[in-house]
Coordinates of C-alpha atoms in Angstrom, one line a residue:
Chain A
X1 CA 8.4 28.1 43.0
X2 CA 5.4 29.9 44.6
X3 CA 4.8 33.5 43.5
X4 CA 3.7 34.3 46.9
X5 CA 5.0 32.8 50.1
X6 CA 4.6 33.6 53.7
X7 CA 5.9 31.0 56.2
X8 CA 5.1 31.5 60.0
X9 CA 4.6 35.1 59.8
X10 CA 3.9 37.1 62.9
X11 CA 3.0 41.0 62.9
X12 CA 1.7 43.5 65.1
X13 CA -0.4 46.6 64.9
X14 CA 0.6 49.0 67.7
X15 CA 1.6 46.3 70.5
X16 CA -1.4 44.2 69.4
X17 CA -0.3 40.9 67.5
X18 CA -2.4 40.2 64.7
X19 CA -0.9 37.7 62.8
X20 CA 0.3 34.6 64.8
X21 CA 2.1 32.4 62.4
X22 CA 0.3 32.7 59.1
X23 CA 1.4 30.3 56.4
X24 CA -0.1 31.3 52.8
X25 CA 1.3 30.4 49.4
X26 CA 0.0 31.4 45.8
X27 CA 1.2 29.3 43.0
X28 CA 1.8 30.5 39.6
X29 CA -1.8 31.1 37.6
X30 CA -3.7 30.4 41.1
X31 CA -6.5 32.7 42.3
X32 CA -6.7 32.4 46.2
X33 CA -9.1 34.2 48.1
X34 CA -8.2 35.5 51.8
X35 CA -11.2 35.3 53.7
X36 CA -12.2 35.9 57.4
X37 CA -14.3 38.0 59.9
X38 CA -13.3 41.6 60.7
X39 CA -9.9 41.7 62.8
X40 CA -8.9 38.2 61.7
X41 CA -5.8 39.8 60.2
X42 CA -6.4 39.4 56.4
X43 CA -5.9 42.9 55.5
X44 CA -2.6 42.8 57.6
X45 CA -1.3 39.6 55.7
X46 CA -1.6 41.4 52.6
X47 CA -0.1 44.6 54.0
X48 CA 2.9 42.3 55.3
X49 CA 3.7 41.0 51.8
X50 CA 3.9 44.4 50.2
X51 CA 6.0 45.6 53.0
X52 CA 3.5 48.2 54.3
X53 CA 3.3 46.3 57.8
X54 CA 6.9 44.7 59.0
X55 CA 6.6 41.0 59.9
X56 CA 8.0 40.7 63.3
X57 CA 8.8 37.0 62.6
X58 CA 8.6 34.4 59.7
X59 CA 9.6 35.0 56.1
X60 CA 7.8 36.9 53.2
X61 CA 8.8 35.9 49.5
X62 CA 7.7 37.3 46.3
X63 CA 8.6 35.1 43.2
X64 CA 11.2 33.3 45.3
X65 CA 13.2 36.4 46.6
X66 CA 12.9 37.6 50.2
X67 CA 10.5 40.6 50.1
X68 CA 13.3 43.2 51.5
X69 CA 15.5 42.1 48.7
X70 CA 12.6 42.1 46.0
X71 CA 12.9 45.0 43.4
X72 CA 11.0 43.8 40.3
X73 CA 7.8 45.8 41.5
X74 CA 6.6 46.3 38.1
X75 CA 5.6 42.1 38.3
X76 CA 3.0 42.8 41.2
X77 CA -0.1 45.0 40.6
X78 CA -1.6 46.3 44.1
X79 CA -5.2 47.3 44.8
X80 CA -5.5 48.9 48.6
X81 CA -8.5 48.8 50.4
X82 CA -10.1 52.2 49.7
X83 CA -13.0 54.2 50.3
X84 CA -12.3 57.0 47.7
X85 CA -9.6 56.9 45.3
X86 CA -8.8 60.6 45.9
X87 CA -6.2 62.8 47.3
X88 CA -6.6 66.7 48.2
X89 CA -6.1 67.7 44.6
X90 CA -8.5 66.6 41.5
X91 CA -6.7 64.1 39.5
X92 CA -8.0 62.4 36.4
X93 CA -8.6 59.0 35.8
X94 CA -5.7 58.7 33.4
X95 CA -3.2 60.5 35.7
X96 CA -4.2 58.4 38.5
X97 CA -3.8 55.2 36.5
X98 CA -0.7 56.6 34.9
X99 CA 1.1 56.4 38.5
X100 CA 0.8 52.7 38.4
X101 CA 3.1 52.8 35.4
X102 CA 6.0 54.2 37.4
X103 CA 6.9 50.7 38.4
X104 CA 8.0 50.4 34.7
X105 CA 9.4 53.9 34.0
X106 CA 10.5 54.5 37.4
X107 CA 12.3 57.9 37.1
X108 CA 13.0 57.7 33.3
X109 CA 10.7 59.7 30.8
X110 CA 6.9 58.7 30.3
X111 CA 6.8 57.6 26.7
X112 CA 4.0 57.0 24.1
X113 CA 3.9 53.3 24.9
X114 CA 3.1 54.2 28.6
X115 CA 0.4 56.3 27.4
X116 CA -1.0 53.4 25.5
X117 CA -0.7 51.0 28.4
X118 CA -2.7 53.5 30.6
X119 CA -5.4 53.5 27.8
X120 CA -5.2 49.6 27.5
X121 CA -5.8 49.2 31.4
X122 CA -8.5 51.4 31.4
X123 CA -10.0 49.7 28.6
X124 CA -9.7 46.4 30.5
X125 CA -12.1 47.7 33.1
X126 CA -14.2 49.7 30.8
X127 CA -13.4 53.0 31.6
X128 CA -11.7 54.2 28.4
X129 CA -14.0 56.8 27.9
X130 CA -13.6 58.5 31.3
X131 CA -10.1 59.1 31.0
X132 CA -10.4 62.8 31.5
X133 CA -12.8 62.8 33.7
X134 CA -11.8 63.7 37.4
X135 CA -11.8 60.8 39.6
X136 CA -14.5 62.0 42.4
X137 CA -16.9 62.2 39.3
X138 CA -17.4 58.6 39.3
X139 CA -19.2 56.3 41.2
X140 CA -17.5 54.0 44.1
X141 CA -17.5 51.1 41.8
X142 CA -15.9 53.0 39.0
X143 CA -13.3 54.6 41.2
X144 CA -12.4 50.8 42.5
X145 CA -12.2 50.1 38.7
X146 CA -9.6 52.9 38.3
X147 CA -7.7 51.5 41.0
X148 CA -7.5 48.3 39.5
X149 CA -6.5 49.6 36.1
X150 CA -3.6 51.5 37.9
X151 CA -2.6 48.0 39.2
X152 CA -2.6 46.3 35.9
X153 CA -1.1 49.2 33.9
X154 CA 2.5 47.9 34.7
X155 CA 1.3 44.7 33.3
X156 CA 2.1 42.4 36.3
X157 CA 2.3 38.8 37.1
X158 CA 0.7 38.8 40.3
X159 CA -2.3 41.0 41.1
X160 CA -3.1 41.6 45.1
X161 CA -6.1 43.0 46.1
X162 CA -7.7 44.1 49.2
X163 CA -11.6 44.0 49.3
X164 CA -12.0 44.8 45.7
X165 CA -15.9 44.3 46.0
X166 CA -16.5 46.6 49.0
X167 CA -19.0 49.3 48.2
X168 CA -18.9 48.1 44.4
X169 CA -22.1 48.1 42.5
X170 CA -23.2 45.1 40.6
X171 CA -22.1 46.4 36.9
X172 CA -18.7 46.8 38.5
X173 CA -18.6 43.6 39.9
X174 CA -19.0 42.1 36.6
X175 CA -16.4 44.2 34.8
X176 CA -13.9 43.0 37.4
X177 CA -14.9 39.3 36.9
X178 CA -14.3 39.6 33.7
X179 CA -11.1 41.3 33.9
X180 CA -9.7 38.7 36.3
X181 CA -10.6 35.9 34.0
X182 CA -9.0 37.4 31.2
X183 CA -5.9 38.0 33.6
X184 CA -5.9 34.4 34.7
X185 CA -6.4 33.1 31.4
X186 CA -3.0 34.9 30.4
X187 CA -1.5 33.2 33.2
X188 CA -1.1 35.6 36.1
X189 CA -1.8 34.8 39.8
X190 CA -4.2 36.4 42.1
X191 CA -4.4 37.1 45.8
X192 CA -7.6 38.8 46.8
X193 CA -9.1 39.5 50.2
X194 CA -12.6 39.0 50.2
X195 CA -15.9 39.2 52.6
X196 CA -17.9 37.5 50.1
X197 CA -17.2 35.6 46.8
X198 CA -20.0 37.0 44.9
X199 CA -19.3 36.9 40.9
X200 CA -15.9 35.9 41.5
X201 CA -16.8 32.6 43.3
X202 CA -16.0 30.2 39.9
X203 CA -12.6 32.1 39.6
X204 CA -11.4 31.1 43.0
X205 CA -9.1 28.1 43.1
X206 CA -8.3 28.0 46.7
X207 CA -9.5 29.9 49.9
X208 CA -7.6 30.5 53.0
X209 CA -9.6 31.4 56.1
X210 CA -8.0 33.5 58.8
X211 CA -9.2 33.6 62.5
X212 CA -7.5 35.6 65.1
X213 CA -4.4 35.8 63.0
X214 CA -4.3 32.0 62.1
X215 CA -5.3 29.8 59.3
X216 CA -7.9 27.8 59.9
X217 CA -8.9 26.4 56.4
X218 CA -7.0 26.2 53.4
X219 CA -8.5 24.4 50.5
X220 CA -11.6 24.8 48.3
X221 CA -13.9 27.7 49.0
X222 CA -15.9 26.7 52.1
X223 CA -19.1 25.5 52.1
X224 CA -22.1 25.8 54.5
X225 CA -23.6 22.8 56.4
X226 CA -26.1 21.9 54.1
X227 CA -23.7 21.6 51.4
X228 CA -24.5 24.9 49.3
X229 CA -22.1 27.1 48.6
X230 CA -22.1 30.0 51.4
X231 CA -22.0 32.8 48.5
X232 CA -24.9 32.5 46.1
X233 CA -24.9 34.8 43.3
X234 CA -28.1 36.7 44.8
X235 CA -25.7 38.2 47.5
X236 CA -24.4 41.2 46.0
X237 CA -25.0 43.4 48.7
X238 CA -22.1 46.2 48.8
X239 CA -22.1 46.5 52.5
X240 CA -19.1 45.6 54.4
X241 CA -20.4 45.7 57.8
X242 CA -22.1 42.3 58.1
X243 CA -19.1 40.3 57.6
X244 CA -18.4 36.8 56.3
X245 CA -19.5 34.9 59.2
X246 CA -23.3 35.9 58.7
X247 CA -23.2 33.5 55.6
X248 CA -22.3 30.6 57.5
X249 CA -18.6 30.4 57.3
X250 CA -16.9 28.1 59.7
X251 CA -14.8 31.2 60.9
X252 CA -16.1 32.3 64.4
Chain B
X1 CA 6.7 107.2 38.6
X2 CA 7.5 103.9 37.1
X3 CA 8.3 101.4 39.4
X4 CA 10.8 99.8 37.1
X5 CA 13.2 102.8 37.4
X6 CA 14.2 101.3 41.0
X7 CA 16.8 98.7 41.4
X8 CA 14.8 97.5 44.5
X9 CA 11.6 97.1 43.0
X10 CA 13.2 95.3 40.1
X11 CA 14.6 93.0 42.7
X12 CA 11.2 92.9 44.4
X13 CA 9.2 91.9 41.2
X14 CA 11.7 89.2 40.3
X15 CA 11.4 87.9 43.9
X16 CA 7.6 87.9 43.4
X17 CA 7.6 86.3 40.0
X18 CA 9.9 83.2 41.8
X19 CA 7.5 83.3 45.0
X20 CA 4.3 83.0 42.7
X21 CA 6.1 80.0 40.9
X22 CA 7.5 78.0 43.7
X23 CA 4.9 78.5 46.5
X24 CA 2.0 76.9 44.5
X25 CA 4.4 74.4 42.7
X26 CA 5.4 72.6 46.2
X27 CA 2.0 73.7 48.0
X28 CA 0.2 71.5 45.3
X29 CA 1.9 68.2 46.7
X30 CA 1.4 69.3 50.4
X31 CA -2.4 69.9 49.7
X32 CA -2.4 66.4 47.7
X33 CA -1.4 64.5 50.7
X34 CA -3.5 66.4 53.1
X35 CA -0.8 68.2 55.0
X36 CA -1.5 72.0 53.7
X37 CA -0.2 73.7 57.1
X38 CA 3.1 72.0 56.8
X39 CA 4.6 75.4 55.0
X40 CA 3.1 77.1 58.2
X41 CA 5.1 74.9 60.6
X42 CA 8.4 75.3 58.5
X43 CA 8.0 78.9 58.5
X44 CA 7.9 79.0 62.3
X45 CA 10.9 77.1 62.2
X46 CA 12.8 79.1 59.7
X47 CA 12.7 82.2 62.4
X48 CA 15.4 80.4 64.5
X49 CA 17.4 80.6 61.2
X50 CA 16.7 84.1 60.7
X51 CA 17.8 84.8 64.5
X52 CA 20.8 82.6 63.8
X53 CA 21.7 84.8 60.8
X54 CA 21.3 88.1 62.9
X55 CA 23.3 86.9 65.6
X56 CA 26.3 85.4 63.5
X57 CA 25.9 88.3 61.0
X58 CA 25.7 85.9 58.1
X59 CA 23.0 86.1 55.3
X60 CA 19.5 85.3 57.4
X61 CA 18.4 84.1 53.9
X62 CA 20.9 80.8 53.9
X63 CA 20.9 80.5 57.7
X64 CA 17.0 80.3 57.3
X65 CA 17.3 77.7 54.6
X66 CA 19.7 75.6 56.7
X67 CA 17.4 75.5 59.7
X68 CA 14.0 75.0 57.9
X69 CA 15.4 72.3 55.9
X70 CA 16.6 70.5 59.1
X71 CA 13.3 71.4 60.6
X72 CA 11.6 69.8 57.5
X73 CA 13.7 66.7 57.8
X74 CA 12.9 66.2 61.7
X75 CA 8.9 67.0 60.6
X76 CA 9.2 64.1 58.4
X77 CA 11.1 61.5 60.9
X78 CA 8.5 62.5 63.5
X79 CA 5.8 61.7 61.0
X80 CA 7.5 58.2 60.5
X81 CA 8.2 57.3 63.9
X82 CA 6.0 59.6 66.2
X83 CA 2.8 57.9 65.7
X84 CA 0.1 59.2 68.4
X85 CA 2.6 61.6 70.1
X86 CA 3.7 63.0 66.8
X87 CA 1.4 66.1 67.2
X88 CA 3.0 66.9 70.3
X89 CA 6.3 66.7 69.0
X90 CA 5.5 68.8 66.1
X91 CA 4.0 71.7 68.5
X92 CA 7.4 71.6 70.5
X93 CA 9.2 72.1 66.9
X94 CA 7.0 74.7 65.7
X95 CA 6.7 76.9 68.8
X96 CA 10.4 76.3 69.8
X97 CA 11.4 77.3 66.3
X98 CA 9.3 80.6 66.7
X99 CA 10.5 81.4 70.2
X100 CA 14.3 80.5 69.3
X101 CA 13.8 83.1 66.5
X102 CA 12.8 86.0 68.6
X103 CA 15.3 84.9 71.6
X104 CA 18.2 85.1 69.2
X105 CA 17.2 88.4 67.6
X106 CA 17.0 89.9 71.1
X107 CA 20.8 88.4 72.1
X108 CA 22.1 90.3 68.7
X109 CA 23.8 93.1 69.7
X110 CA 21.8 96.5 68.6
X111 CA 19.3 93.7 67.1
X112 CA 15.5 94.2 67.9
X113 CA 12.5 92.6 67.0
X114 CA 11.9 95.4 64.4
X115 CA 14.8 93.8 62.3
X116 CA 12.6 90.5 62.7
X117 CA 9.5 91.8 61.6
X118 CA 10.5 92.3 57.8
X119 CA 11.2 88.4 57.5
X120 CA 7.8 88.1 59.1
X121 CA 5.7 90.1 57.1
X122 CA 7.9 90.5 53.9
X123 CA 9.5 93.9 53.0
X124 CA 10.2 94.9 49.5
X125 CA 13.0 97.6 50.2
X126 CA 15.0 95.0 52.2
X127 CA 15.5 92.7 49.2
X128 CA 19.3 92.9 48.8
X129 CA 21.2 91.8 45.5
X130 CA 22.8 89.0 47.5
X131 CA 19.2 88.1 48.7
X132 CA 18.3 87.8 45.0
X133 CA 21.2 85.5 44.0
X134 CA 20.0 83.3 46.9
X135 CA 16.3 83.4 46.0
X136 CA 17.1 82.6 42.4
X137 CA 19.3 79.6 43.0
X138 CA 16.8 78.1 45.6
X139 CA 14.0 78.9 43.4
X140 CA 15.9 77.0 40.3
X141 CA 16.0 74.1 42.8
X142 CA 12.4 74.1 43.6
X143 CA 11.1 74.6 39.8
X144 CA 13.7 71.5 39.0
X145 CA 12.2 69.1 41.7
X146 CA 8.4 70.1 41.2
X147 CA 8.7 69.7 37.6
X148 CA 11.2 67.2 37.1
X149 CA 9.8 64.8 39.4
X150 CA 6.0 65.6 39.1
X151 CA 4.8 62.2 38.3
X152 CA 6.8 60.7 41.4
X153 CA 6.0 63.1 43.9
X154 CA 2.3 62.9 42.7
X155 CA 2.1 59.2 43.0
X156 CA 3.5 59.5 46.7
X157 CA 1.3 62.3 47.8
X158 CA -1.5 60.6 46.2
X159 CA -1.4 57.3 47.6
X160 CA 1.8 56.4 49.7
X161 CA 1.1 52.7 50.2
X162 CA 0.5 51.8 46.3
X163 CA 3.7 54.0 45.5
X164 CA 5.4 51.5 47.8
X165 CA 4.4 48.6 45.6
X166 CA 5.5 50.5 42.4
X167 CA 9.2 50.2 44.1
X168 CA 9.4 53.9 44.1
X169 CA 11.9 55.1 47.1
X170 CA 8.7 56.6 49.0
X171 CA 10.7 57.9 51.8
X172 CA 13.4 59.6 50.1
X173 CA 10.5 61.3 47.9
X174 CA 8.9 62.4 51.0
X175 CA 12.2 63.8 52.5
X176 CA 12.4 65.5 49.0
X177 CA 9.0 67.2 49.3
X178 CA 9.9 68.3 52.8
X179 CA 13.0 69.7 51.9
X180 CA 11.8 71.6 48.9
X181 CA 9.0 73.0 50.9
X182 CA 11.5 74.1 53.4
X183 CA 13.4 75.8 50.4
X184 CA 10.4 77.4 49.3
X185 CA 9.5 78.9 52.6
X186 CA 13.0 80.8 52.6
X187 CA 12.5 81.7 48.9
X188 CA 9.1 83.4 49.9
X189 CA 9.8 84.9 53.3
X190 CA 11.4 88.0 51.9
X191 CA 8.3 89.0 49.8
X192 CA 5.6 87.4 51.6
X193 CA 7.2 86.8 55.0
X194 CA 7.2 83.8 57.4
X195 CA 3.8 84.1 58.8
X196 CA 2.2 84.1 55.4
X197 CA 4.2 81.7 53.4
X198 CA 1.9 79.1 53.9
X199 CA -1.1 80.9 52.5
X200 CA 0.6 81.3 49.3
X201 CA 1.3 77.7 49.0
X202 CA -2.3 76.7 49.6
X203 CA -4.8 79.3 48.6
X204 CA -3.8 79.4 44.9
X205 CA -4.1 75.8 44.8
X206 CA -7.4 75.8 46.6
X207 CA -8.4 78.7 44.1
X208 CA -7.6 76.7 41.2
X209 CA -9.2 73.5 42.0
X210 CA -12.6 75.2 42.0
X211 CA -12.3 75.3 38.2
X212 CA -9.9 72.5 37.4
X213 CA -10.6 68.8 36.9
X214 CA -7.1 67.2 36.5
X215 CA -3.8 67.7 38.6
X216 CA -1.8 69.1 35.5
X217 CA -4.3 72.0 35.1
X218 CA -4.5 72.5 38.8
X219 CA -0.7 73.0 39.0
X220 CA -0.6 75.3 36.0
X221 CA -3.7 77.5 37.0
X222 CA -2.3 77.6 40.5
X223 CA 1.1 78.9 39.5
X224 CA -0.5 81.4 36.9
X225 CA -2.7 82.7 40.2
X226 CA 0.3 82.7 42.4
X227 CA 2.5 85.0 40.0
X228 CA -0.4 87.1 39.4
X229 CA -1.2 87.7 42.8
X230 CA 2.5 88.2 43.9
X231 CA 3.0 90.7 41.0
X232 CA -0.2 92.4 42.1
X233 CA 0.4 92.6 45.6
X234 CA 3.8 93.7 45.0
X235 CA 3.1 96.4 42.8
X236 CA 0.1 97.7 45.2
X237 CA 2.8 97.7 48.1
X238 CA 4.9 100.1 45.7
X239 CA 1.9 102.6 45.1
X240 CA -0.1 102.4 48.2
X241 CA 2.7 101.7 50.8
X242 CA 0.7 98.5 52.1
X243 CA 2.4 95.4 53.5
X244 CA 3.5 93.3 50.4
X245 CA 2.8 90.1 52.1
X246 CA -0.7 90.8 53.7
X247 CA -1.5 92.3 50.2
X248 CA -0.5 89.1 48.3
X249 CA -2.5 87.0 50.5
X250 CA -5.9 89.1 50.6
X251 CA -5.3 89.0 46.8
X252 CA -5.1 85.4 46.6
X253 CA -8.2 84.8 48.8
X254 CA -10.1 87.3 46.4
X255 CA -9.3 85.0 43.6
X256 CA -10.3 82.0 45.6
X257 CA -13.7 83.9 46.2
X258 CA -14.2 85.1 42.7
X259 CA -13.3 81.5 41.2
X260 CA -15.6 79.7 44.0
X261 CA -18.5 82.0 42.8
X262 CA -17.7 81.2 39.0
X263 CA -17.7 77.5 39.8
X264 CA -20.7 76.8 41.0
X265 CA -22.7 77.1 37.6
X266 CA -19.8 75.3 36.0
X267 CA -20.2 72.4 38.3
X268 CA -23.8 72.2 37.8
X269 CA -23.3 72.1 33.7
X270 CA -20.7 69.4 34.2
X271 CA -23.1 67.2 36.5
X272 CA -25.9 67.6 33.8
X273 CA -23.5 66.4 31.1
X274 CA -22.1 63.5 33.3
X275 CA -25.8 62.5 34.0
X276 CA -26.7 62.5 30.3
X277 CA -23.5 60.4 29.6
X278 CA -24.1 57.8 32.5
X279 CA -27.5 56.3 31.1
X280 CA -25.9 54.4 28.0
X281 CA -23.0 53.4 29.6
X282 CA -24.1 50.0 31.6
X283 CA -24.9 47.6 28.7
X284 CA -21.6 47.6 26.3
X285 CA -19.1 47.4 29.2
X286 CA -18.1 43.7 28.9
X287 CA -18.0 43.8 24.9
X288 CA -15.6 46.8 25.3
X289 CA -13.5 45.0 27.6
X290 CA -12.6 42.1 25.6
X291 CA -10.6 43.5 22.6
X292 CA -8.3 45.7 24.8
X293 CA -7.6 42.7 27.1
X294 CA -5.6 40.6 24.2
X295 CA -2.8 43.1 24.2
X296 CA -2.4 43.3 27.8
X297 CA -2.8 39.7 28.3
X298 CA 0.3 39.2 25.9
X299 CA 2.4 41.4 28.1
X300 CA 1.6 39.6 31.3
X301 CA 2.5 36.3 29.7
X302 CA 5.6 37.3 28.6

């Protein structure tokens, strides 16, 4: 039974069709990268999975349950695409991460075990000593790590991440790669939207490439014409604007 | 001349304390989700409720509560379904609410917009014992919601998309925030007035966050500021015969300016401390990540 299953999914933003029959499966313990140019529908596919964008046709399943009947949200950790991690009022790193724990506590009390989980999740992303700092005092990469800790604090079996490397410094990219490796070693599954594989490349089991809302590749991470991997470790630039296609992906 | 010798002043001061707590307590969530002017919109809609109360000879406080709760629910529905044209729909709601209030008061036999004035700008002498009962019940509801559900409301206001994936009932919590804001408007209208209600929801929060780094500290400091300016303004209004709502809001803005001036050197000191802490940080990250990982890994595998 796949952890994530999208079958023939169509979705629209406004009246514009963005997904035109996407099939996507993530099996237990797998790390799947969702690649594609800007506007290819990869973020929409993720947002359809979590229910933020409704699917107009097709089926979406999480852990074998249709999404609209799925309730075990503590099994899913989600890292949204985000320029900043801040709202209109200051919040500390620990406060932000604690809201991820609501997947387990729901409307019940927040106990010592929950506080310990927050501390553990911050340790995982190397920010345990920043728990009491306000989120906006952190760098972009550290803020991204806060959002990842918020997703991990419910101890999920599936981690869904939308562009976790966008605007992330090299040190944070490596922390993220280490965190993912540990998570995968423990049997968790990962689905992540990427525009470059970067330091995560060795972790990726399978890549799904979208173009114009359709899957055009589903298999090993794509290679360039000369046979080298399109994403060398020297490509760590944090700018999202240049798109994946500039590195020779067969997506345009 | 002791202000506690007067029954109406005891009622006004009690109302001021309740307003000082409840307005920032719900206002912080409106600021958090970057809708600080929502209270202003609800205040406009509540005017129709006050007008209805006059016309039907029932309590304007309860009528205003009913109408503003309805208006707040409508505002949330417009936010969900309105998309691009939502702003126009909200404008219709706000100005329709205000115009409706003025019209209903004029339709009331021997009613005049002078009666409406005390609801628009607040008035101490008109807080009746029945008003105090209503205000206390409504304030109790607001305090119960904002304290009891603070983590859930924080999560939804902070990041709606993420909150949905934690399985929280995001729409119900958004509706509850709107309804609570509407109730707070009617709690506050006798003391601060409908026109200035929104200021007491937003300004103490803005003032508090000049100094604070956490949501919890902002919440506590904003309510302390709210109570202080509400009591201060009510007292000043008794001795100097100035309108309470305006005095309270000007005091709150004064506190904002003062804390902003104090915050600048504090921010510089924090920035220096942060800069000193950053340099030795990068190297041991990977080591620190490993022992902590094991315990979480156990949980994940289970």
